[in-house]
Coordinates of C-alpha atoms in Angstrom, one line a residue:
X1 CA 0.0 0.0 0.0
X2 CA 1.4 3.4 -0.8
X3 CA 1.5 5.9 2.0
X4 CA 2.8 8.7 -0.1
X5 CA 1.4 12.5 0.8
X6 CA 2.8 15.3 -1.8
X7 CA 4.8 18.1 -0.1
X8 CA 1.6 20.3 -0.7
X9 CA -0.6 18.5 1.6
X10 CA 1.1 18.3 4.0
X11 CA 0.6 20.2 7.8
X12 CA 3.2 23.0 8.0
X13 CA 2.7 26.4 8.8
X14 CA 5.5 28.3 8.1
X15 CA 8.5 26.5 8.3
X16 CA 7.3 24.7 11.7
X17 CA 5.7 21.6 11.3
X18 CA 2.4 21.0 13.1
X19 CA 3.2 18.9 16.2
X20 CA 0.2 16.2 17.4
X21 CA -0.5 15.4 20.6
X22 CA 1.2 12.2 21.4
X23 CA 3.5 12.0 18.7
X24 CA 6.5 14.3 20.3
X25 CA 8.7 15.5 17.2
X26 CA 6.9 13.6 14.5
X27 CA 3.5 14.8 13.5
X28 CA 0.6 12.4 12.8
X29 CA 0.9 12.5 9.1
X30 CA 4.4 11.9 9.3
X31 CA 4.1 9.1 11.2
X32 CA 0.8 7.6 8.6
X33 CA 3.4 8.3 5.9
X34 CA 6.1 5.9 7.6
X35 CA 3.2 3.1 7.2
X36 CA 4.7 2.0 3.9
X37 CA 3.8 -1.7 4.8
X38 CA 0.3 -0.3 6.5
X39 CA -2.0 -3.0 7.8
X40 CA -5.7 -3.2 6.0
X41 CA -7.1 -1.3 8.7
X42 CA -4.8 1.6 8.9
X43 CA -4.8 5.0 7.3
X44 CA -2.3 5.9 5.4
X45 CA -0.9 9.8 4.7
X46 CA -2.5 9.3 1.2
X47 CA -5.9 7.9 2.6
X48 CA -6.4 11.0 4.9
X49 CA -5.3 12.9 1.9
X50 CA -8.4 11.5 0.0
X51 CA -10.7 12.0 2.7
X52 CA -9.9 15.4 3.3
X53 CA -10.6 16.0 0.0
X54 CA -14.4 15.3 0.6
X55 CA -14.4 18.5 2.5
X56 CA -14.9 22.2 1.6
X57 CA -11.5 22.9 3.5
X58 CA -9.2 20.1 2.6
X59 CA -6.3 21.7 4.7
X60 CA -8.6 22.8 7.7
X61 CA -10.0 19.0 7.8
X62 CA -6.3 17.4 8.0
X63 CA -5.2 20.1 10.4
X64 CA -8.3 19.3 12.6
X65 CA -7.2 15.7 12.6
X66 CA -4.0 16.0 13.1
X67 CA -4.4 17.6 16.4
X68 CA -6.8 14.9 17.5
X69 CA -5.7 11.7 15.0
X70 CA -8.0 9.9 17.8
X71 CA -11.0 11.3 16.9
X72 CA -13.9 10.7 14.5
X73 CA -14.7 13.1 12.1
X74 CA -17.4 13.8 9.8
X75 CA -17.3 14.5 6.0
X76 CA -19.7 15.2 3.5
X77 CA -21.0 12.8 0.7
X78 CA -21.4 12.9 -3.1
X79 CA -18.2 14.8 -4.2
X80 CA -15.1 12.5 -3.2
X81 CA -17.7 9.1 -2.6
X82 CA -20.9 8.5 -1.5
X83 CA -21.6 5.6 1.5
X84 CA -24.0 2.5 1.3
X85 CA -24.9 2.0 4.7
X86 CA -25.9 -1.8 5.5
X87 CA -26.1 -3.8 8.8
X88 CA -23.1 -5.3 9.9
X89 CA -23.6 -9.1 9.3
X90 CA -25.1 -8.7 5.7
X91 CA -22.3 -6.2 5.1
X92 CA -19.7 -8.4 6.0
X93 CA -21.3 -11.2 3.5
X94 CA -21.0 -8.8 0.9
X95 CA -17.6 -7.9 1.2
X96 CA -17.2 -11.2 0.8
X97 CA -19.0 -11.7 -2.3
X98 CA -16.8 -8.6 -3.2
X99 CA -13.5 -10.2 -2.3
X100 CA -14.0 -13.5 -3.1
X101 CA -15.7 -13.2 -6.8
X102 CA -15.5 -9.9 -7.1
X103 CA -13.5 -6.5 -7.6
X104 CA -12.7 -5.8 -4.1
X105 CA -14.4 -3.0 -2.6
X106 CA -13.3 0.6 -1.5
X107 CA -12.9 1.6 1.9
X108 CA -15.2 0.5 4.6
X109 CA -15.6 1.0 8.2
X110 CA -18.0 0.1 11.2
X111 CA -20.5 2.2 13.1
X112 CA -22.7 1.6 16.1
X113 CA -23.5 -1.8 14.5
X114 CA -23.3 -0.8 10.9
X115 CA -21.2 -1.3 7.9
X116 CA -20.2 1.9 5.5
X117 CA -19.2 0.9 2.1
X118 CA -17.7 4.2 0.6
X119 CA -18.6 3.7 -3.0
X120 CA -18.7 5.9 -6.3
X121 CA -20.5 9.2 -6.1
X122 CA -24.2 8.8 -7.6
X123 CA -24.5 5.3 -6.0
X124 CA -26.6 7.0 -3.4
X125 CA -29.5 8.0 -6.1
X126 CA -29.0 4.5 -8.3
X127 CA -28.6 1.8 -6.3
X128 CA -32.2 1.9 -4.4
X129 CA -34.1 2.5 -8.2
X130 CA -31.8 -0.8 -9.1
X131 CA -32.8 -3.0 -6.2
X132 CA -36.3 -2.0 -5.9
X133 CA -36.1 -3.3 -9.7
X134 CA -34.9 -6.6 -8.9
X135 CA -37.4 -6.8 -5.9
X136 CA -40.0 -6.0 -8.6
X137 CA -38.5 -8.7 -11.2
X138 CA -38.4 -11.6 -8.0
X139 CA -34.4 -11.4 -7.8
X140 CA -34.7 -10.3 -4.5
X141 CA -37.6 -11.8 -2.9
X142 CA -37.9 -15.1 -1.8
X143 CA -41.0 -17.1 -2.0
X144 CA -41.9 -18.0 1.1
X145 CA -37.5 -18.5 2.2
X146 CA -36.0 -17.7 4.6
X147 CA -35.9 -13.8 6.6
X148 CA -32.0 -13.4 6.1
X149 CA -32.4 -14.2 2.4
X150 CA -34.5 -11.1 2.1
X151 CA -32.2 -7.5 1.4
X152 CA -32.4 -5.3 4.7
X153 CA -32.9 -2.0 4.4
X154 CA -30.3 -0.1 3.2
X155 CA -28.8 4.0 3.8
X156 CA -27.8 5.3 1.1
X157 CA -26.0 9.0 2.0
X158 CA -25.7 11.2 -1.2
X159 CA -25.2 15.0 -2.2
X160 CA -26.7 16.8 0.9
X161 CA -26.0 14.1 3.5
X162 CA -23.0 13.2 5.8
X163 CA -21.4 10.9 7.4
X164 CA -19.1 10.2 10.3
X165 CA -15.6 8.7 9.6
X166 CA -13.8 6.5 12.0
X167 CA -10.5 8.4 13.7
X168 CA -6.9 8.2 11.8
X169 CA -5.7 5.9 14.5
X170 CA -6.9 3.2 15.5
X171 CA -6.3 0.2 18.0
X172 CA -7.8 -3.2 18.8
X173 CA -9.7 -1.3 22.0
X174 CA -10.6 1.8 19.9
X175 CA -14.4 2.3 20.9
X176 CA -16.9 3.9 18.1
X177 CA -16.3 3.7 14.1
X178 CA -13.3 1.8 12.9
X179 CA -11.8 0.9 10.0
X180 CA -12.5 -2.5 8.1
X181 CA -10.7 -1.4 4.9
X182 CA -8.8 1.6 5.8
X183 CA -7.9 4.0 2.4
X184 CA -4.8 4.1 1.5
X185 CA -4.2 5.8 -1.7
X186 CA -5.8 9.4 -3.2
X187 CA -7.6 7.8 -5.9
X188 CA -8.8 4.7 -4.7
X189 CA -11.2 2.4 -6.4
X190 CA -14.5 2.8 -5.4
X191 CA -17.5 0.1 -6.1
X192 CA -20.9 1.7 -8.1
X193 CA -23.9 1.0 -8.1
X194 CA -23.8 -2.1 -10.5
X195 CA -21.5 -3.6 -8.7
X196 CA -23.2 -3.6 -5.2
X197 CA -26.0 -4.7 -6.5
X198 CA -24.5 -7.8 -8.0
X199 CA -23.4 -8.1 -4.3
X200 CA -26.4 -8.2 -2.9
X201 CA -27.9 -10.6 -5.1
X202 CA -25.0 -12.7 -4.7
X203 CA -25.5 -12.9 -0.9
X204 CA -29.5 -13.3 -1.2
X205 CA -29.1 -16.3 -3.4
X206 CA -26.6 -17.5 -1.3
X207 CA -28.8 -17.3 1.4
X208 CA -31.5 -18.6 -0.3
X209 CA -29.2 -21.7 -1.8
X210 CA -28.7 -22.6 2.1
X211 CA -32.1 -22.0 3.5
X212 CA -33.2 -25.1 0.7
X213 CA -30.2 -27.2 1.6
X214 CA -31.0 -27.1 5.4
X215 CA -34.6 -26.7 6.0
X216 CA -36.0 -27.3 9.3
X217 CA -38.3 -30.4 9.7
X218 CA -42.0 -29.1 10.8
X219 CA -42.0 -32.2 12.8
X220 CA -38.8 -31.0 15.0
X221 CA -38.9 -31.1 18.7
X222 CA -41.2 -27.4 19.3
X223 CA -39.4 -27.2 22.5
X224 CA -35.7 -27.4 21.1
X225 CA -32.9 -24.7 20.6
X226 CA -31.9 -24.4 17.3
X227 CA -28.7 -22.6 16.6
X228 CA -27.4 -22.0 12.9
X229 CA -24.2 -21.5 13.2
X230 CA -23.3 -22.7 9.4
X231 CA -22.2 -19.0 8.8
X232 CA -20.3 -18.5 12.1
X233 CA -16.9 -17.3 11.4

């Protein structure tokens, strides 16, 4: 992953570099931009370059983080990306529908039990006109299936809305939004509309495929627990 950040965007003012708290001599983008072997999750000086970019004041934004890296933020939609916002289980089957037969996907993070998939600006507007077609055509809707074959109901933040990104560090105890797939470059790949929808059909029929492979006997003990743990991870 690339963690390069041109001289231009970077936090100096004057010829006295910005110094975070925390971080003694070394400011925070300094030390994202030593992250040349970044993990998944982390930021790199290139990522918080890109996200900055989502906001009216690009050098404000990454001189407001950089005195609190540890903070959330909040950014704008429909310029830089716009954010599917699905719940966390049927997110994380779609990322790996994404990853596994797919393209990938963009940056993603969690929120109070939520999963934000930062995708191409306008996927806000198309996608819900796309799956409200499939629903229509029966691609979506199971007859008489299972619940968690059915699409839950989906955010979709566009031009006018905002959302709120996880800090620019992170650890394994950091509380509130987080990082799944942390960006990493200024121009990073970013899923549209087509391409999430192809997701969530993929993890419906999927769902579907399992629901008819194990179906529960009507003549089952009434009083018994029944766990499916076929998906657990």
């Amino acid at each position: 992953m690339s963690a390069c950040l041109p001289d231009e965007t970077t936090l100096h003012h004057g010829t006295t570099p910005h110094r975070g708290p925390r971080y003694g001599d070394a400011g925070i983008l300094a030390v994202l931009q030593d992250r040349s072997t970044s993990q998944t999750t982390q930021v790199t000086a290139a990522g918080a370059a890109w996200l900055a970019s989502a906001s009216t004041y690009p050098r404000s934004t990454l001189t407001q983080w950089e005195a609190r890296p540890d903070s959330p933020g909040v950014l704008p939609c429909g310029s830089a990306f716009d954010v599917v916002n699905v719940p966390t289980l049927f997110g994380r089957r779609m990322l790996e529908q994404l990853w596994s037969d797919g393209p990938g996907s963009g940056p993603v993070a969690t929120h109070r039990g939520r999963m934000l998939l930062f995708a191409s600006p306008g996927t806000a507007q198309r996608l819900p006109s796309l799956l409200d077609w499939e629903e229509w055509a029966g691609g979506l809707e199971p007859r008489g299936g299972a619940d968690d074959a059915r699409v839950p109901p989906l955010l979709c933040h566009g031009t006018g809305d905002a959302v709120t990104v996880p800090p620019l560090t992170c650890t394994a105890t950091t509380s509130g939004p987080r990082w799944v797939v942390a960006p990493d470059t200024r121009n990073p790949w970013l899923p549209g509309p087509d391409v999430l929808l192809w997701a969530c059909v993929r993890v419906t029929r999927s769902a579907l495929s399992a629901a008819a492979r194990n179906p529960i006997s009507p003549t089952a003990d009434q009083g018994a627990n029944v766990y499916d743990v076929s998906r657990r991870r």
